[in-house]
Amino acid sequence: MQHIMTGKVKEVYKVDDDTLEFAYTNNISVFDKIIPSQIPHKGETLCRTAKYWFGLLSKEGINNHYISEPSADRMRVKRVDIIRDYSKINGSTTNYLIPLEVICRYYAAGSLMDRIKSGKVKAEDLGFPAGHEVKEGEKLPQPFIECTTKLEAHDENLTDEEAKKMAGLSDEEFEEIKRTVLKIDSIIDRECSKRGLIHCDGKKEFAFDKNRKLMVIDTFGTLDEDRWWDADEFAKGRIVQLSKEFVRQYYRETGYHKALYDAREKGLPEPDIPALPQEIVDRVSKLYVDMFERITGEKF
Ligand SMILES: Nc1ncnc2c1ncn2[C@@H]1O[C@H](COP(=O)(O)OP(=O)(O)O)[C@@H](O)[C@H]1O
Ligand SMILES: [Mg+2]
């Protein structure tokens, strides 16, 4: 097997022209920095969670790239081309990665909240009456689907028109992507609400297969791609983040976050991200294992 790339969370190998193997690592990243600490069991929990979702998709007849699981932290998938020159993509190109990250949000949180506060997104863009003051954690009147770039160094928000043009999609194909996202999220919701979880938002990636049929690729429905809250706590008015938010919090408290963003703003070299203390490593590892069990209903 030929090693072809190191991603932020996976090592990617080429098995043959049609097949890739992903090895899920125990790496963890925040603020686009890979932390020099390993989180025990993280790779396995992500791989097994992804496999669980692909199994349900196949049952529901939703085309996806999953082939097999050679081991608990590895997955074989159908390989598609990554075409970086968008001018080479048109309506008849086949077997390629659609160069978009498709995000669907059900609540006001995270970077959407930042964009609301800075006026970049308005209440009416989300389906609220004009002038409504959107609060953190507020349920959106309707799902909010948006695309960012996938292959650029930093994710950039795209309008629907830009997304379609960049990825060579017809209006109907773009609508099919949106319908598929909502269908998948309804499956996620159906499963997770049984185990007291709120699925707040998530990111998915797509490709066209050899017949230009839409295909779900990469990994979705995990702690790394999606945001989850505890439903009981939410009902009591509290948002308990079941994500690596407290890792970000740790770096805010130590002052690293500020140092990094000051450097980025001034265009200075970025300070290296320090390792995590053992106590935080243990907590994060436990969170990944617990959440694997809550998301899938399986035992680790
Ligand atoms: N079926 C596929 N064929 C080709 N590339 C894929 C496929 N599924 C996912 N990928 C790409 O493989 C990479 C997986 O590694 P990851 O660690 O997630 O990388 P990244 O740092 O880009 O998020 C991603 O860039 C993803 O878009
Ligand atoms: Mg990725």
mmCIF file of C-alpha atoms and ligand atoms in Angstrom:
data_model
loop_
_atom_site.group_PDB
_atom_site.id
_atom_site.type_symbol
_atom_site.label_atom_id
_atom_site.label_comp_id
_atom_site.label_asym_id
_atom_site.label_seq_id
_atom_site.Cartn_x
_atom_site.Cartn_y
_atom_site.Cartn_z
ATOM 1 C CA MET A 1 0.000 0.000 0.000
ATOM 2 C CA GLN A 2 1.300 3.412 -0.949
ATOM 3 C CA HIS A 3 1.015 6.231 1.608
ATOM 4 C CA ILE A 4 -0.458 9.197 -0.253
ATOM 5 C CA MET A 5 -1.283 11.823 2.341
ATOM 6 C CA THR A 6 -1.308 12.819 5.985
ATOM 7 C CA GLY A 7 -4.483 14.688 6.881
ATOM 8 C CA LYS A 8 -5.269 16.376 10.154
ATOM 9 C CA VAL A 9 -6.822 13.169 11.517
ATOM 10 C CA LYS A 10 -6.210 10.391 9.006
ATOM 11 C CA GLU A 11 -3.317 8.785 7.171
ATOM 12 C CA VAL A 12 -4.425 7.924 3.649
ATOM 13 C CA TYR A 13 -3.070 4.927 1.680
ATOM 14 C CA LYS A 14 -3.778 3.841 -1.874
ATOM 15 C CA VAL A 15 -4.684 0.152 -2.083
ATOM 16 C CA ASP A 16 -5.311 0.217 -5.861
ATOM 17 C CA ASP A 17 -6.727 2.687 -8.396
ATOM 18 C CA ASP A 18 -10.251 2.256 -7.037
ATOM 19 C CA THR A 19 -9.555 1.877 -3.328
ATOM 20 C CA LEU A 20 -8.147 3.933 -0.461
ATOM 21 C CA GLU A 21 -7.448 2.889 3.100
ATOM 22 C CA PHE A 22 -7.844 5.427 5.907
ATOM 23 C CA ALA A 23 -5.914 4.933 9.153
ATOM 24 C CA TYR A 24 -7.555 7.043 11.864
ATOM 25 C CA THR A 25 -4.877 8.526 14.129
ATOM 26 C CA ASN A 26 -5.033 9.652 17.766
ATOM 27 C CA ASN A 27 -4.049 13.191 16.716
ATOM 28 C CA ILE A 28 -6.123 16.105 17.893
ATOM 29 C CA SER A 29 -6.202 19.600 16.429
ATOM 30 C CA VAL A 30 -7.651 22.932 17.523
ATOM 31 C CA PHE A 31 -7.409 26.365 15.857
ATOM 32 C CA ASP A 32 -5.932 24.533 12.795
ATOM 33 C CA LYS A 33 -2.941 23.424 14.911
ATOM 34 C CA ILE A 34 -2.058 19.795 15.581
ATOM 35 C CA ILE A 35 -1.461 19.396 19.317
ATOM 36 C CA PRO A 36 1.704 17.391 20.176
ATOM 37 C CA SER A 37 -0.313 15.029 22.391
ATOM 38 C CA GLN A 38 -1.975 11.753 21.482
ATOM 39 C CA ILE A 39 -5.522 11.003 22.653
ATOM 40 C CA PRO A 40 -5.765 7.283 23.430
ATOM 41 C CA HIS A 41 -8.605 5.481 21.553
ATOM 42 C CA LYS A 42 -9.610 8.589 19.575
ATOM 43 C CA GLY A 43 -8.817 7.098 16.151
ATOM 44 C CA GLU A 44 -10.700 3.901 16.860
ATOM 45 C CA THR A 45 -13.787 5.696 18.180
ATOM 46 C CA LEU A 46 -13.943 7.923 15.079
ATOM 47 C CA CYS A 47 -13.468 5.024 12.689
ATOM 48 C CA ARG A 48 -16.104 2.888 14.383
ATOM 49 C CA THR A 49 -18.559 5.793 14.564
ATOM 50 C CA ALA A 50 -18.092 6.501 10.854
ATOM 51 C CA LYS A 51 -18.574 2.838 10.027
ATOM 52 C CA TYR A 52 -21.783 2.748 12.070
ATOM 53 C CA TRP A 53 -23.232 5.656 10.058
ATOM 54 C CA PHE A 54 -22.158 4.267 6.679
ATOM 55 C CA GLY A 55 -23.892 1.006 7.610
ATOM 56 C CA LEU A 56 -27.157 2.845 8.262
ATOM 57 C CA LEU A 57 -26.799 4.861 5.031
ATOM 58 C CA SER A 58 -26.370 1.687 2.995
ATOM 59 C CA LYS A 59 -29.489 0.242 4.656
ATOM 60 C CA GLU A 60 -31.448 3.340 3.647
ATOM 61 C CA GLY A 61 -30.142 3.187 0.071
ATOM 62 C CA ILE A 62 -27.923 6.291 0.323
ATOM 63 C CA ASN A 63 -24.877 5.855 -1.937
ATOM 64 C CA ASN A 64 -21.577 6.122 -0.009
ATOM 65 C CA HIS A 65 -17.891 5.247 -0.368
ATOM 66 C CA TYR A 66 -17.602 2.656 2.418
ATOM 67 C CA ILE A 67 -16.163 -0.743 1.454
ATOM 68 C CA SER A 68 -14.835 -2.529 4.535
ATOM 69 C CA GLU A 69 -13.089 -2.268 7.910
ATOM 70 C CA PRO A 70 -9.710 -4.057 7.839
ATOM 71 C CA SER A 71 -9.270 -3.267 11.575
ATOM 72 C CA ALA A 72 -10.967 -1.205 14.276
ATOM 73 C CA ASP A 73 -9.126 2.002 13.364
ATOM 74 C CA ARG A 74 -8.956 1.503 9.580
ATOM 75 C CA MET A 75 -11.487 1.803 6.790
ATOM 76 C CA ARG A 76 -11.386 1.005 3.072
ATOM 77 C CA VAL A 77 -13.306 3.314 0.762
ATOM 78 C CA LYS A 78 -13.899 3.876 -2.943
ATOM 79 C CA ARG A 79 -11.286 6.318 -4.218
ATOM 80 C CA VAL A 80 -12.282 9.425 -6.170
ATOM 81 C CA ASP A 81 -10.078 12.000 -7.910
ATOM 82 C CA ILE A 82 -9.228 15.260 -6.188
ATOM 83 C CA ILE A 83 -9.214 17.893 -8.938
ATOM 84 C CA ARG A 84 -7.608 21.114 -7.735
ATOM 85 C CA ASP A 85 -7.977 22.955 -11.027
ATOM 86 C CA TYR A 86 -11.699 23.767 -10.987
ATOM 87 C CA SER A 87 -11.644 24.740 -14.669
ATOM 88 C CA LYS A 88 -11.173 21.018 -15.401
ATOM 89 C CA ILE A 89 -14.528 20.160 -13.759
ATOM 90 C CA ASN A 90 -17.744 20.295 -15.771
ATOM 91 C CA GLY A 91 -21.212 18.727 -15.834
ATOM 92 C CA SER A 92 -19.957 15.451 -17.289
ATOM 93 C CA THR A 93 -16.857 14.883 -15.103
ATOM 94 C CA THR A 94 -17.067 11.629 -13.125
ATOM 95 C CA ASN A 95 -15.417 10.045 -10.075
ATOM 96 C CA TYR A 96 -14.306 13.241 -8.364
ATOM 97 C CA LEU A 97 -14.469 14.865 -4.953
ATOM 98 C CA ILE A 98 -16.989 17.718 -4.912
ATOM 99 C CA PRO A 99 -14.633 20.396 -3.526
ATOM 100 C CA LEU A 100 -17.031 21.685 -0.864
ATOM 101 C CA GLU A 101 -17.692 21.177 2.825
ATOM 102 C CA VAL A 102 -21.444 21.123 3.291
ATOM 103 C CA ILE A 103 -22.527 22.360 6.698
ATOM 104 C CA CYS A 104 -26.017 22.067 8.083
ATOM 105 C CA ARG A 105 -27.008 23.851 11.287
ATOM 106 C CA TYR A 106 -30.076 23.432 13.478
ATOM 107 C CA TYR A 107 -29.112 25.797 16.326
ATOM 108 C CA ALA A 108 -27.288 29.117 16.650
ATOM 109 C CA ALA A 109 -23.789 28.224 17.873
ATOM 110 C CA GLY A 110 -20.076 28.355 17.160
ATOM 111 C CA SER A 111 -18.827 30.397 14.226
ATOM 112 C CA LEU A 112 -22.416 31.127 13.106
ATOM 113 C CA MET A 113 -22.916 32.975 16.419
ATOM 114 C CA ASP A 114 -19.722 35.000 15.744
ATOM 115 C CA ARG A 115 -21.029 35.922 12.300
ATOM 116 C CA ILE A 116 -24.410 36.935 13.723
ATOM 117 C CA LYS A 117 -22.736 39.130 16.355
ATOM 118 C CA SER A 118 -20.530 40.831 13.764
ATOM 119 C CA GLY A 119 -23.528 41.443 11.482
ATOM 120 C CA LYS A 120 -22.245 39.182 8.668
ATOM 121 C CA VAL A 121 -25.339 36.982 9.044
ATOM 122 C CA LYS A 122 -28.697 38.577 9.840
ATOM 123 C CA ALA A 123 -31.661 37.100 11.680
ATOM 124 C CA GLU A 124 -33.741 37.160 8.484
ATOM 125 C CA ASP A 125 -31.055 35.173 6.594
ATOM 126 C CA LEU A 126 -31.823 32.368 9.040
ATOM 127 C CA GLY A 127 -35.607 32.622 8.675
ATOM 128 C CA PHE A 128 -36.265 34.701 11.825
ATOM 129 C CA PRO A 129 -38.328 37.888 11.573
ATOM 130 C CA ALA A 130 -36.140 40.873 10.663
ATOM 131 C CA GLY A 131 -34.560 42.468 13.726
ATOM 132 C CA HIS A 132 -34.983 39.380 15.950
ATOM 133 C CA GLU A 133 -32.097 39.110 18.422
ATOM 134 C CA VAL A 134 -30.620 35.624 17.948
ATOM 135 C CA LYS A 135 -29.399 34.015 21.187
ATOM 136 C CA GLU A 136 -26.661 31.398 21.631
ATOM 137 C CA GLY A 137 -28.285 27.970 21.553
ATOM 138 C CA GLU A 138 -31.507 29.164 19.945
ATOM 139 C CA LYS A 139 -33.172 26.670 17.619
ATOM 140 C CA LEU A 140 -33.244 27.939 14.026
ATOM 141 C CA PRO A 141 -36.675 28.214 12.342
ATOM 142 C CA GLN A 142 -35.400 25.980 9.539
ATOM 143 C CA PRO A 143 -32.191 24.038 8.826
ATOM 144 C CA PHE A 144 -29.446 26.364 7.590
ATOM 145 C CA ILE A 145 -27.283 24.729 4.914
ATOM 146 C CA GLU A 146 -24.137 26.448 3.645
ATOM 147 C CA CYS A 147 -20.938 25.520 1.844
ATOM 148 C CA THR A 148 -17.310 26.368 2.432
ATOM 149 C CA THR A 149 -14.264 25.599 0.315
ATOM 150 C CA LYS A 150 -12.660 22.198 0.896
ATOM 151 C CA LEU A 151 -9.295 22.341 -0.846
ATOM 152 C CA GLU A 152 -8.098 25.837 0.113
ATOM 153 C CA ALA A 153 -5.727 26.396 3.061
ATOM 154 C CA HIS A 154 -8.494 27.970 5.152
ATOM 155 C CA ASP A 155 -12.220 27.233 4.822
ATOM 156 C CA GLU A 156 -14.004 30.136 3.174
ATOM 157 C CA ASN A 157 -17.761 30.668 3.172
ATOM 158 C CA LEU A 158 -19.333 30.451 -0.275
ATOM 159 C CA THR A 159 -22.653 31.632 -1.653
ATOM 160 C CA ASP A 160 -24.753 28.890 -3.288
ATOM 161 C CA GLU A 161 -23.904 30.315 -6.709
ATOM 162 C CA GLU A 162 -20.153 30.261 -5.992
ATOM 163 C CA ALA A 163 -20.395 26.717 -4.626
ATOM 164 C CA LYS A 164 -22.234 25.401 -7.687
ATOM 165 C CA LYS A 165 -19.803 27.065 -10.091
ATOM 166 C CA MET A 166 -16.691 25.898 -8.253
ATOM 167 C CA ALA A 167 -17.892 22.292 -8.027
ATOM 168 C CA GLY A 168 -19.479 22.005 -11.487
ATOM 169 C CA LEU A 169 -22.966 21.320 -10.104
ATOM 170 C CA SER A 170 -26.321 21.834 -11.801
ATOM 171 C CA ASP A 171 -29.176 23.350 -9.776
ATOM 172 C CA GLU A 172 -30.764 19.914 -9.517
ATOM 173 C CA GLU A 173 -27.511 18.300 -8.310
ATOM 174 C CA PHE A 174 -27.100 21.016 -5.695
ATOM 175 C CA GLU A 175 -30.672 20.425 -4.504
ATOM 176 C CA GLU A 176 -29.952 16.691 -4.337
ATOM 177 C CA ILE A 177 -26.978 17.364 -2.054
ATOM 178 C CA LYS A 178 -29.174 19.447 0.251
ATOM 179 C CA ARG A 179 -31.921 16.792 0.310
ATOM 180 C CA THR A 180 -29.316 14.119 1.087
ATOM 181 C CA VAL A 181 -27.867 16.142 3.972
ATOM 182 C CA LEU A 182 -31.348 16.546 5.493
ATOM 183 C CA LYS A 183 -32.106 12.841 5.021
ATOM 184 C CA ILE A 184 -28.842 11.809 6.710
ATOM 185 C CA ASP A 185 -29.376 14.254 9.557
ATOM 186 C CA SER A 186 -32.882 12.893 10.112
ATOM 187 C CA ILE A 187 -31.283 9.440 10.537
ATOM 188 C CA ILE A 188 -28.708 10.910 12.963
ATOM 189 C CA ASP A 189 -31.483 12.626 14.897
ATOM 190 C CA ARG A 190 -33.630 9.504 15.044
ATOM 191 C CA GLU A 191 -30.721 7.497 16.533
ATOM 192 C CA CYS A 192 -29.195 10.088 18.863
ATOM 193 C CA SER A 193 -32.355 11.409 20.406
ATOM 194 C CA LYS A 194 -32.813 7.876 21.817
ATOM 195 C CA ARG A 195 -29.634 8.426 23.838
ATOM 196 C CA GLY A 196 -30.208 11.951 25.071
ATOM 197 C CA LEU A 197 -28.175 13.827 22.489
ATOM 198 C CA ILE A 198 -28.957 16.928 20.485
ATOM 199 C CA HIS A 199 -27.263 16.991 17.088
ATOM 200 C CA CYS A 200 -26.612 20.695 16.749
ATOM 201 C CA ASP A 201 -24.739 20.912 13.439
ATOM 202 C CA GLY A 202 -22.381 18.968 11.208
ATOM 203 C CA LYS A 203 -20.167 18.908 8.114
ATOM 204 C CA LYS A 204 -20.303 16.452 5.234
ATOM 205 C CA GLU A 205 -18.314 15.811 2.080
ATOM 206 C CA PHE A 206 -19.561 14.402 -1.227
ATOM 207 C CA ALA A 207 -18.288 13.057 -4.531
ATOM 208 C CA PHE A 208 -19.677 11.882 -7.831
ATOM 209 C CA ASP A 209 -19.022 8.205 -8.525
ATOM 210 C CA LYS A 210 -18.060 6.694 -11.879
ATOM 211 C CA ASN A 211 -21.643 7.162 -13.125
ATOM 212 C CA ARG A 212 -21.860 10.705 -11.714
ATOM 213 C CA LYS A 213 -24.188 9.442 -9.043
ATOM 214 C CA LEU A 214 -23.950 11.398 -5.780
ATOM 215 C CA MET A 215 -21.865 9.591 -3.127
ATOM 216 C CA VAL A 216 -21.249 10.458 0.539
ATOM 217 C CA ILE A 217 -17.504 10.335 1.314
ATOM 218 C CA ASP A 218 -14.975 11.092 4.070
ATOM 219 C CA THR A 219 -16.404 10.789 7.621
ATOM 220 C CA PHE A 220 -19.426 12.374 9.262
ATOM 221 C CA GLY A 221 -21.513 12.217 12.411
ATOM 222 C CA THR A 222 -18.516 12.149 14.773
ATOM 223 C CA LEU A 223 -17.156 14.434 17.477
ATOM 224 C CA ASP A 224 -14.678 15.937 15.013
ATOM 225 C CA GLU A 225 -17.179 16.921 12.335
ATOM 226 C CA ASP A 226 -20.335 17.627 14.305
ATOM 227 C CA ARG A 227 -21.450 19.516 17.414
ATOM 228 C CA TRP A 228 -23.426 17.676 20.107
ATOM 229 C CA TRP A 229 -25.248 18.810 23.252
ATOM 230 C CA ASP A 230 -26.734 16.929 26.172
ATOM 231 C CA ALA A 231 -30.523 16.949 25.753
ATOM 232 C CA ASP A 232 -31.465 16.778 29.481
ATOM 233 C CA GLU A 233 -29.200 19.678 30.364
ATOM 234 C CA PHE A 234 -30.467 21.639 27.373
ATOM 235 C CA ALA A 235 -34.050 21.185 28.596
ATOM 236 C CA LYS A 236 -32.911 22.758 31.902
ATOM 237 C CA GLY A 237 -31.503 25.726 30.019
ATOM 238 C CA ARG A 238 -27.837 24.705 30.102
ATOM 239 C CA ILE A 239 -25.602 23.989 27.124
ATOM 240 C CA VAL A 240 -23.221 21.140 27.916
ATOM 241 C CA GLN A 241 -20.785 20.806 25.005
ATOM 242 C CA LEU A 242 -19.992 17.190 24.281
ATOM 243 C CA SER A 243 -17.037 18.128 22.134
ATOM 244 C CA LYS A 244 -13.428 19.161 22.419
ATOM 245 C CA GLU A 245 -14.582 22.646 23.446
ATOM 246 C CA PHE A 246 -12.827 22.323 26.816
ATOM 247 C CA VAL A 247 -9.538 21.741 24.997
ATOM 248 C CA ARG A 248 -10.031 25.111 23.279
ATOM 249 C CA GLN A 249 -10.954 26.535 26.685
ATOM 250 C CA TYR A 250 -7.701 25.217 28.161
ATOM 251 C CA TYR A 251 -5.631 27.059 25.539
ATOM 252 C CA ARG A 252 -7.672 30.210 26.116
ATOM 253 C CA GLU A 253 -6.881 30.034 29.841
ATOM 254 C CA THR A 254 -3.142 29.477 29.343
ATOM 255 C CA GLY A 255 -2.960 32.514 27.044
ATOM 256 C CA TYR A 256 -1.845 30.442 24.029
ATOM 257 C CA HIS A 257 -5.005 31.253 22.062
ATOM 258 C CA LYS A 258 -4.380 34.973 22.370
ATOM 259 C CA ALA A 259 -0.694 34.655 21.469
ATOM 260 C CA LEU A 260 -1.592 32.602 18.369
ATOM 261 C CA TYR A 261 -4.292 34.939 17.119
ATOM 262 C CA ASP A 262 -2.178 38.052 17.815
ATOM 263 C CA ALA A 263 0.616 36.491 15.724
ATOM 264 C CA ARG A 264 -1.816 35.586 12.937
ATOM 265 C CA GLU A 265 -3.210 39.085 12.883
ATOM 266 C CA LYS A 266 0.255 40.658 12.681
ATOM 267 C CA GLY A 267 1.482 38.126 10.126
ATOM 268 C CA LEU A 268 4.243 36.984 12.542
ATOM 269 C CA PRO A 269 5.426 33.357 12.876
ATOM 270 C CA GLU A 270 2.847 31.344 14.829
ATOM 271 C CA PRO A 271 3.908 30.082 18.279
ATOM 272 C CA ASP A 272 4.028 26.276 18.569
ATOM 273 C CA ILE A 273 1.054 24.817 20.374
ATOM 274 C CA PRO A 274 2.135 23.235 23.697
ATOM 275 C CA ALA A 275 1.196 19.672 24.675
ATOM 276 C CA LEU A 276 -1.838 19.003 26.880
ATOM 277 C CA PRO A 277 -1.463 18.109 30.563
ATOM 278 C CA GLN A 278 -2.159 14.439 31.331
ATOM 279 C CA GLU A 279 -5.380 15.305 33.165
ATOM 280 C CA ILE A 280 -6.886 16.928 30.048
ATOM 281 C CA VAL A 281 -5.655 14.085 27.807
ATOM 282 C CA ASP A 282 -7.477 11.612 30.079
ATOM 283 C CA ARG A 283 -10.686 13.641 30.046
ATOM 284 C CA VAL A 284 -10.678 14.048 26.275
ATOM 285 C CA SER A 285 -9.995 10.364 25.734
ATOM 286 C CA LYS A 286 -12.900 9.453 28.022
ATOM 287 C CA LEU A 287 -15.161 11.894 26.179
ATOM 288 C CA TYR A 288 -14.396 10.256 22.800
ATOM 289 C CA VAL A 289 -15.083 6.797 24.211
ATOM 290 C CA ASP A 290 -18.284 7.830 26.044
ATOM 291 C CA MET A 291 -19.583 9.688 23.021
ATOM 292 C CA PHE A 292 -18.844 6.742 20.730
ATOM 293 C CA GLU A 293 -21.130 4.691 22.984
ATOM 294 C CA ARG A 294 -23.840 7.355 23.143
ATOM 295 C CA ILE A 295 -23.852 8.089 19.424
ATOM 296 C CA THR A 296 -23.894 4.475 18.280
ATOM 297 C CA GLY A 297 -25.472 2.666 21.235
ATOM 298 C CA GLU A 298 -22.589 0.142 20.980
ATOM 299 C CA LYS A 299 -20.057 -0.804 23.683
ATOM 300 C CA PHE A 300 -16.472 0.317 23.139
HETATM 301 N N1 LIG B 1 -13.395 8.568 -1.208
HETATM 302 C C1 LIG B 1 -12.415 9.466 -1.176
HETATM 303 N N2 LIG B 1 -11.528 9.585 -2.208
HETATM 304 C C2 LIG B 1 -10.529 10.499 -2.170
HETATM 305 N N3 LIG B 1 -10.299 11.330 -1.127
HETATM 306 C C3 LIG B 1 -11.131 11.257 -0.079
HETATM 307 C C4 LIG B 1 -12.230 10.339 -0.047
HETATM 308 N N4 LIG B 1 -12.891 10.519 1.132
HETATM 309 C C5 LIG B 1 -12.232 11.491 1.801
HETATM 310 N N5 LIG B 1 -11.184 11.955 1.099
HETATM 311 C C6 LIG B 1 -10.206 12.976 1.504
HETATM 312 O O1 LIG B 1 -9.181 12.339 2.283
HETATM 313 C C7 LIG B 1 -8.703 13.207 3.331
HETATM 314 C C8 LIG B 1 -8.862 12.507 4.691
HETATM 315 O O2 LIG B 1 -7.963 12.961 5.656
HETATM 316 P P1 LIG B 1 -8.300 14.057 6.786
HETATM 317 O O3 LIG B 1 -7.401 13.767 7.929
HETATM 318 O O4 LIG B 1 -9.771 14.150 7.040
HETATM 319 O O5 LIG B 1 -7.791 15.348 6.012
HETATM 320 P P2 LIG B 1 -8.075 16.906 6.156
HETATM 321 O O6 LIG B 1 -6.927 17.453 6.942
HETATM 322 O O7 LIG B 1 -8.086 17.361 4.708
HETATM 323 O O8 LIG B 1 -9.430 17.076 6.811
HETATM 324 C C9 LIG B 1 -9.568 14.452 3.252
HETATM 325 O O9 LIG B 1 -8.872 15.476 2.582
HETATM 326 C C10 LIG B 1 -10.799 14.009 2.449
HETATM 327 O O10 LIG B 1 -11.409 15.056 1.741
HETATM 328 MG MG MG B 2 -11.006 15.886 7.414
#
